[in-house]
Short mmCIF file of C-alpha atoms in Angstrom, two decimals:
data_model
loop_
_atom_site.label_atom_id
_atom_site.label_comp_id
_atom_site.label_asym_id
_atom_site.label_seq_id
_atom_site.Cartn_x
_atom_site.Cartn_y
_atom_site.Cartn_z
CA MET A 233 83.59 -19.85 164.69
CA HIS A 234 81.02 -17.08 164.44
CA VAL A 235 78.99 -16.05 167.46
CA HIS A 236 76.06 -13.66 167.06
CA VAL A 237 75.77 -11.47 170.12
CA LEU A 238 73.19 -8.79 170.60
CA SER A 239 74.08 -5.57 172.35
CA SER A 240 71.28 -3.30 173.48
CA VAL A 241 73.34 -0.13 173.65
CA LYS A 242 76.63 1.18 172.36
CA LEU A 243 79.52 -0.92 173.59
CA ILE A 244 82.36 0.01 171.28
CA LEU A 245 81.31 2.95 169.14
CA MET A 246 81.05 6.26 170.93
CA LYS A 247 78.50 8.18 168.85
CA GLN A 248 74.79 8.15 169.68
CA THR A 249 72.84 5.40 167.94
CA ILE A 250 69.82 6.28 165.85
CA GLY A 251 67.91 3.11 164.99
CA VAL A 252 70.54 0.38 164.94
CA ASP A 253 74.29 0.19 164.46
CA PHE A 254 76.61 -2.75 163.99
CA ALA A 255 80.13 -3.52 165.16
CA LEU A 256 82.46 -6.48 165.10
CA LYS A 257 84.59 -7.48 168.06
CA VAL A 258 87.27 -10.08 167.54
CA LEU A 259 88.50 -12.17 170.45
CA ASN A 260 91.58 -14.38 170.26
CA TRP A 261 89.91 -17.17 172.21
CA ASP A 262 92.85 -19.56 172.34
CA ALA A 263 95.82 -20.50 170.18
CA ASP A 264 93.53 -22.15 167.62
CA THR A 265 90.32 -20.14 167.83
CA ILE A 266 89.23 -16.65 166.89
CA VAL A 267 85.73 -15.61 167.94
CA ARG A 268 84.00 -12.87 165.97
CA LEU A 269 81.22 -11.18 167.90
CA GLN A 270 78.61 -9.48 165.79
CA LEU A 271 77.31 -6.65 167.99
CA TRP A 272 73.95 -5.16 167.15
CA ASP A 273 73.60 -1.87 168.94
CA ILE A 274 69.92 -0.99 169.10
CA ALA A 275 68.90 2.48 170.11
CA GLY A 276 67.73 2.94 173.67
CA GLN A 277 65.12 5.48 172.58
CA GLU A 278 61.52 4.43 173.14
CA ARG A 279 60.55 5.21 169.53
CA PHE A 280 62.65 2.28 168.30
CA GLY A 281 61.22 -0.20 170.81
CA ASN A 282 58.74 -1.72 168.35
CA MET A 283 61.61 -2.89 166.12
CA THR A 284 63.43 -4.99 168.72
CA ARG A 285 62.03 -8.37 167.62
CA VAL A 286 63.76 -7.92 164.25
CA TYR A 287 67.07 -7.06 165.90
CA TYR A 288 66.87 -9.85 168.47
CA LYS A 289 66.29 -12.56 165.85
CA GLU A 290 68.85 -15.39 166.13
CA ALA A 291 70.73 -13.71 168.98
CA VAL A 292 72.51 -16.16 171.29
CA GLY A 293 73.69 -13.65 173.89
CA CYS A 294 73.15 -10.10 175.01
CA PHE A 295 74.72 -7.15 176.77
CA ILE A 296 72.47 -4.57 178.35
CA VAL A 297 74.43 -1.44 179.18
CA PHE A 298 73.61 1.47 181.44
CA ASP A 299 75.51 4.62 182.35
CA VAL A 300 76.69 4.66 186.00
CA THR A 301 76.78 8.47 185.98
CA ARG A 302 73.04 8.68 185.24
CA ALA A 303 70.87 6.61 187.56
CA SER A 304 67.90 7.14 185.22
CA THR A 305 69.54 4.87 182.62
CA PHE A 306 69.49 2.03 185.16
CA ASP A 307 65.70 2.35 185.35
CA ALA A 308 65.42 1.12 181.75
CA VAL A 309 67.49 -2.05 182.38
CA THR A 310 64.52 -4.09 183.59
CA LYS A 311 62.41 -2.99 180.61
CA TRP A 312 65.10 -4.04 178.14
CA LYS A 313 65.63 -7.40 179.87
CA SER A 314 61.89 -8.13 179.89
CA ASP A 315 61.62 -7.15 176.24
CA LEU A 316 64.52 -9.41 175.33
CA ASP A 317 63.19 -12.39 177.30
CA SER A 318 59.72 -12.05 175.76
CA LYS A 319 61.01 -11.95 172.18
CA VAL A 320 63.97 -14.35 171.92
CA GLN A 321 64.85 -17.68 173.49
CA LEU A 322 67.39 -20.39 172.92
CA PRO A 323 66.21 -23.49 171.04
CA ASP A 324 65.44 -25.21 174.36
CA GLY A 325 63.16 -22.31 175.37
CA SER A 326 65.50 -20.80 177.95
CA PRO A 327 66.47 -17.12 177.84
CA VAL A 328 69.62 -16.09 176.01
CA PRO A 329 72.47 -15.33 178.41
CA CYS A 330 72.51 -11.64 179.19
CA VAL A 331 75.31 -9.69 180.88
CA LEU A 332 74.63 -6.32 182.48
CA LEU A 333 77.33 -3.72 181.87
CA ALA A 334 77.67 -0.73 184.18
CA ASN A 335 79.49 1.59 181.79
CA LYS A 336 81.58 4.71 182.54
CA CYS A 337 83.04 3.20 185.72
CA ASP A 338 85.95 5.63 185.28
CA GLN A 339 83.58 8.43 186.39
CA ALA A 340 81.58 9.21 189.55
CA LYS A 341 78.84 6.63 190.13
CA GLU A 342 75.20 7.12 191.07
CA GLY A 343 72.66 4.74 192.55
CA LEU A 344 72.65 0.97 192.96
CA VAL A 345 76.00 0.32 191.29
CA ASN A 346 77.70 1.65 194.44
CA ASN A 347 76.55 -1.47 196.32
CA THR A 348 78.05 -4.68 194.90
CA SER A 349 75.86 -7.08 196.90
CA GLN A 350 72.69 -5.25 195.84
CA MET A 351 73.82 -5.37 192.20
CA ASP A 352 74.50 -9.11 192.55
CA GLU A 353 71.01 -9.63 193.99
CA PHE A 354 69.40 -7.47 191.28
CA CYS A 355 71.10 -9.57 188.59
CA ARG A 356 69.98 -12.85 190.19
CA GLU A 357 66.38 -11.62 190.46
CA LYS A 358 66.24 -10.31 186.89
CA GLY A 359 68.00 -13.27 185.25
CA PHE A 360 71.31 -11.69 184.26
CA VAL A 361 74.16 -14.20 184.13
CA ALA A 362 76.64 -11.60 185.45
CA TRP A 363 77.41 -7.91 185.63
CA PHE A 364 80.60 -5.95 185.06
CA GLU A 365 81.69 -2.42 185.69
CA THR A 366 83.10 -1.22 182.36
CA SER A 367 84.55 1.81 180.66
CA ALA A 368 84.39 1.82 176.88
CA LYS A 369 86.53 4.96 176.90
CA GLU A 370 89.30 3.46 179.08
CA ASN A 371 88.80 -0.14 177.83
CA VAL A 372 88.03 -1.46 181.34
CA ASN A 373 86.48 -4.95 181.51
CA ILE A 374 85.39 -4.87 177.86
CA ASP A 375 87.31 -8.00 176.87
CA GLU A 376 86.59 -9.70 180.20
CA SER A 377 82.83 -9.20 179.90
CA ALA A 378 82.85 -10.33 176.26
CA ARG A 379 84.85 -13.48 177.17
CA TYR A 380 82.44 -14.22 180.00
CA LEU A 381 79.43 -13.95 177.69
CA VAL A 382 81.09 -16.06 174.99
CA ASN A 383 81.82 -18.73 177.62
CA LYS A 384 78.11 -18.82 178.50
CA ILE A 385 77.16 -19.00 174.83
CA LEU A 386 79.57 -21.87 174.23
CA GLN A 387 78.29 -23.74 177.30
CA ASN A 388 74.73 -23.41 175.97
CA SER A 389 75.84 -24.53 172.52
CA GLN A 390 77.62 -27.59 173.92
CA ALA A 391 74.61 -28.51 176.06
CA LEU A 392 72.28 -28.13 173.09
CA GLN A 393 74.58 -30.28 170.93
CA ALA A 394 74.68 -32.97 173.63
CA ASP A 395 70.86 -32.95 173.79
CA GLU A 396 70.64 -33.27 169.99
CA ASP A 397 73.14 -36.14 170.02
CA GLU A 398 71.13 -37.89 172.75
CA ASP A 399 67.89 -37.40 170.81
CA ARG A 400 69.45 -38.90 167.67
CA ASP A 401 70.39 -42.01 169.63
CA ARG A 402 66.80 -42.60 170.80
CA ILE A 403 64.21 -44.51 168.85
CA ASN A 404 60.77 -43.04 169.10
CA LEU A 405 58.64 -46.01 170.16
CA ASP A 406 55.61 -44.50 168.40
CA GLN A 407 57.48 -44.66 165.11
CA ARG A 408 58.71 -48.28 165.32
CA GLU A 409 56.56 -49.40 162.43
CA GLY A 410 58.34 -46.93 160.14
CA LEU A 411 61.58 -48.68 161.10
CA GLY A 412 60.19 -52.11 160.26
CA MET A 413 59.47 -52.87 163.91
CA SER A 414 56.20 -53.70 165.62
CA ASP A 415 54.68 -54.36 169.02
CA LYS A 416 52.97 -57.45 167.75
CA LYS A 417 54.53 -60.69 168.71
CA SER A 418 54.71 -63.16 165.93
CA GLY A 419 54.37 -66.78 166.55
CA CYS A 420 54.18 -69.95 164.57
CA CYS A 421 50.54 -70.71 165.38
#
Protein backbone atom coordinates (compact mmCIF):
# COMPACT_ATOMS: atom_id res chain seq x y z
CA MET A 1 0.00 0.00 0.00
CA HIS A 2 1.32 3.43 -0.90
CA VAL A 3 -0.02 6.54 0.79
CA HIS A 4 0.94 9.98 -0.51
CA VAL A 5 1.18 12.41 2.38
CA LEU A 6 2.10 16.03 2.05
CA SER A 7 4.23 17.71 4.66
CA SER A 8 4.44 21.48 4.68
CA VAL A 9 7.71 21.72 6.57
CA LYS A 10 10.63 19.51 7.48
CA LEU A 11 9.52 16.53 9.51
CA ILE A 12 12.42 14.12 9.25
CA LEU A 13 15.34 15.87 7.59
CA MET A 14 17.08 18.49 9.68
CA LYS A 15 18.56 20.85 7.07
CA GLN A 16 16.71 23.93 5.86
CA THR A 17 14.54 23.34 2.81
CA ILE A 18 15.01 25.47 -0.28
CA GLY A 19 12.12 24.89 -2.67
CA VAL A 20 10.98 21.34 -1.97
CA ASP A 21 12.51 18.20 -0.50
CA PHE A 22 11.28 14.64 -0.35
CA ALA A 23 11.50 11.90 2.25
CA LEU A 24 10.08 8.45 2.73
CA LYS A 25 8.76 7.22 6.06
CA VAL A 26 7.96 3.55 6.41
CA LEU A 27 5.45 2.38 9.00
CA ASN A 28 4.97 -1.27 9.92
CA TRP A 29 1.20 -0.92 10.07
CA ASP A 30 0.37 -4.45 11.15
CA ALA A 31 1.76 -7.95 10.66
CA ASP A 32 0.71 -7.94 7.00
CA THR A 33 0.97 -4.30 5.98
CA ILE A 34 3.76 -1.82 5.42
CA VAL A 35 2.75 1.78 4.74
CA ARG A 36 5.16 3.99 2.82
CA LEU A 37 4.55 7.68 3.38
CA GLN A 38 5.85 9.94 0.67
CA LEU A 39 6.61 13.23 2.46
CA TRP A 40 6.88 16.36 0.37
CA ASP A 41 8.55 19.04 2.41
CA ILE A 42 7.75 22.39 0.87
CA ALA A 43 9.68 25.43 1.95
CA GLY A 44 7.97 27.73 4.40
CA GLN A 45 9.48 30.79 2.74
CA GLU A 46 6.98 33.14 1.12
CA ARG A 47 8.86 33.16 -2.19
CA PHE A 48 7.89 29.52 -2.80
CA GLY A 49 4.20 30.04 -1.99
CA ASN A 50 3.14 30.31 -5.64
CA MET A 51 4.34 26.74 -6.29
CA THR A 52 2.18 25.01 -3.66
CA ARG A 53 -0.57 23.84 -6.04
CA VAL A 54 2.00 21.68 -7.85
CA TYR A 55 3.23 20.17 -4.60
CA TYR A 56 -0.25 19.59 -3.19
CA LYS A 57 -1.45 17.68 -6.26
CA GLU A 58 -2.85 14.24 -5.34
CA ALA A 59 -2.06 14.65 -1.64
CA VAL A 60 -4.37 12.67 0.64
CA GLY A 61 -3.09 14.00 3.96
CA CYS A 62 -0.96 16.75 5.40
CA PHE A 63 1.22 17.76 8.32
CA ILE A 64 1.68 21.43 9.04
CA VAL A 65 4.57 21.94 11.43
CA PHE A 66 5.56 24.91 13.54
CA ASP A 67 8.41 25.50 15.97
CA VAL A 68 7.24 25.81 19.60
CA THR A 69 10.34 27.85 20.48
CA ARG A 70 9.38 30.59 18.01
CA ALA A 71 5.82 31.85 18.36
CA SER A 72 6.14 33.66 15.02
CA THR A 73 6.15 30.30 13.20
CA PHE A 74 2.71 29.58 14.65
CA ASP A 75 1.40 32.73 12.94
CA ALA A 76 1.94 31.09 9.53
CA VAL A 77 -0.08 27.95 10.42
CA THR A 78 -3.42 29.48 9.44
CA LYS A 79 -2.01 30.75 6.14
CA TRP A 80 -0.68 27.30 5.23
CA LYS A 81 -3.95 25.58 6.19
CA SER A 82 -6.00 28.04 4.14
CA ASP A 83 -3.66 27.62 1.18
CA LEU A 84 -3.93 23.85 1.41
CA ASP A 85 -7.73 23.84 1.70
CA SER A 86 -8.11 26.19 -1.27
CA LYS A 87 -5.90 24.10 -3.57
CA VAL A 88 -6.55 20.42 -2.81
CA GLN A 89 -9.59 18.40 -1.79
CA LEU A 90 -10.50 14.76 -1.56
CA PRO A 91 -12.59 13.33 -4.42
CA ASP A 92 -15.78 14.04 -2.43
CA GLY A 93 -14.80 17.72 -2.12
CA SER A 94 -13.86 17.61 1.56
CA PRO A 95 -10.48 18.87 2.78
CA VAL A 96 -7.59 16.44 3.10
CA PRO A 97 -6.97 15.46 6.72
CA CYS A 98 -4.35 17.74 8.20
CA VAL A 99 -2.46 17.23 11.47
CA LEU A 100 -0.76 20.13 13.19
CA LEU A 101 2.66 19.31 14.64
CA ALA A 102 4.14 21.47 17.41
CA ASN A 103 7.79 20.59 16.86
CA LYS A 104 10.76 20.96 19.24
CA CYS A 105 8.68 20.04 22.29
CA ASP A 106 11.96 19.02 23.96
CA GLN A 107 12.77 22.75 24.29
CA ALA A 108 11.18 25.74 26.06
CA LYS A 109 7.78 26.58 24.57
CA GLU A 110 6.33 29.95 23.60
CA GLY A 111 2.76 31.04 23.00
CA LEU A 112 -0.45 29.08 22.50
CA VAL A 113 1.09 25.62 22.69
CA ASN A 114 1.39 26.08 26.47
CA ASN A 115 -2.41 25.83 26.75
CA THR A 116 -3.75 22.44 25.62
CA SER A 117 -7.43 23.42 25.64
CA GLN A 118 -6.72 26.52 23.54
CA MET A 119 -4.73 24.42 21.06
CA ASP A 120 -7.61 21.93 20.87
CA GLU A 121 -10.05 24.77 20.17
CA PHE A 122 -7.72 26.33 17.58
CA CYS A 123 -7.51 23.00 15.74
CA ARG A 124 -11.30 22.55 15.77
CA GLU A 125 -11.84 26.07 14.43
CA LYS A 126 -9.23 25.76 11.68
CA GLY A 127 -10.16 22.23 10.57
CA PHE A 128 -7.15 20.26 11.78
CA VAL A 129 -8.00 16.64 12.58
CA ALA A 130 -5.55 16.62 15.51
CA TRP A 131 -2.37 18.14 16.89
CA PHE A 132 0.70 16.60 18.47
CA GLU A 133 3.67 17.93 20.33
CA THR A 134 6.69 16.45 18.56
CA SER A 135 10.45 16.48 18.56
CA ALA A 136 12.12 15.38 15.34
CA LYS A 137 15.46 15.50 17.15
CA GLU A 138 14.35 13.24 20.04
CA ASN A 139 11.84 11.23 17.95
CA VAL A 140 8.89 12.21 20.18
CA ASN A 141 5.41 11.51 18.75
CA ILE A 142 6.71 11.21 15.18
CA ASP A 143 5.41 7.68 14.65
CA GLU A 144 2.25 8.36 16.67
CA SER A 145 1.31 11.42 14.61
CA ALA A 146 2.07 9.60 11.34
CA ARG A 147 -0.08 6.61 12.42
CA TYR A 148 -2.90 8.96 13.37
CA LEU A 149 -2.81 10.67 9.98
CA VAL A 150 -2.63 7.35 8.11
CA ASN A 151 -5.68 6.15 10.08
CA LYS A 152 -7.60 9.22 8.90
CA ILE A 153 -6.44 8.67 5.32
CA LEU A 154 -7.53 5.04 5.42
CA GLN A 155 -10.92 5.97 6.90
CA ASN A 156 -11.44 8.45 4.05
CA SER A 157 -10.33 5.86 1.50
CA GLN A 158 -12.73 3.25 2.89
CA ALA A 159 -15.61 5.72 2.93
CA LEU A 160 -14.87 6.76 -0.64
CA GLN A 161 -14.70 3.11 -1.74
CA ALA A 162 -18.05 2.41 -0.04
CA ASP A 163 -19.60 5.39 -1.86
CA GLU A 164 -18.22 4.16 -5.19
CA ASP A 165 -19.55 0.66 -4.53
CA GLU A 166 -22.98 2.10 -3.68
CA ASP A 167 -22.96 4.23 -6.84
CA ARG A 168 -22.13 1.19 -8.98
CA ASP A 169 -25.15 -0.63 -7.56
CA ARG A 170 -27.55 2.17 -8.55
CA ILE A 171 -29.21 2.46 -11.92
CA ASN A 172 -29.49 5.99 -13.14
CA LEU A 173 -33.18 6.31 -14.02
CA ASP A 174 -32.35 8.90 -16.69
CA GLN A 175 -30.26 6.31 -18.50
CA ARG A 176 -32.77 3.43 -18.50
CA GLU A 177 -33.19 3.52 -22.25
CA GLY A 178 -29.49 2.80 -22.69
CA LEU A 179 -30.05 -0.35 -20.62
CA GLY A 180 -32.96 -1.47 -22.79
CA MET A 181 -35.51 -0.16 -20.30
CA SER A 182 -38.22 2.43 -20.73
CA ASP A 183 -40.89 4.33 -18.83
CA LYS A 184 -43.45 3.51 -21.45
CA LYS A 185 -45.88 0.82 -20.57
CA SER A 186 -46.52 -1.59 -23.34
CA GLY A 187 -49.84 -3.15 -23.80
CA CYS A 188 -51.55 -5.40 -26.24
CA CYS A 189 -53.95 -2.78 -27.60
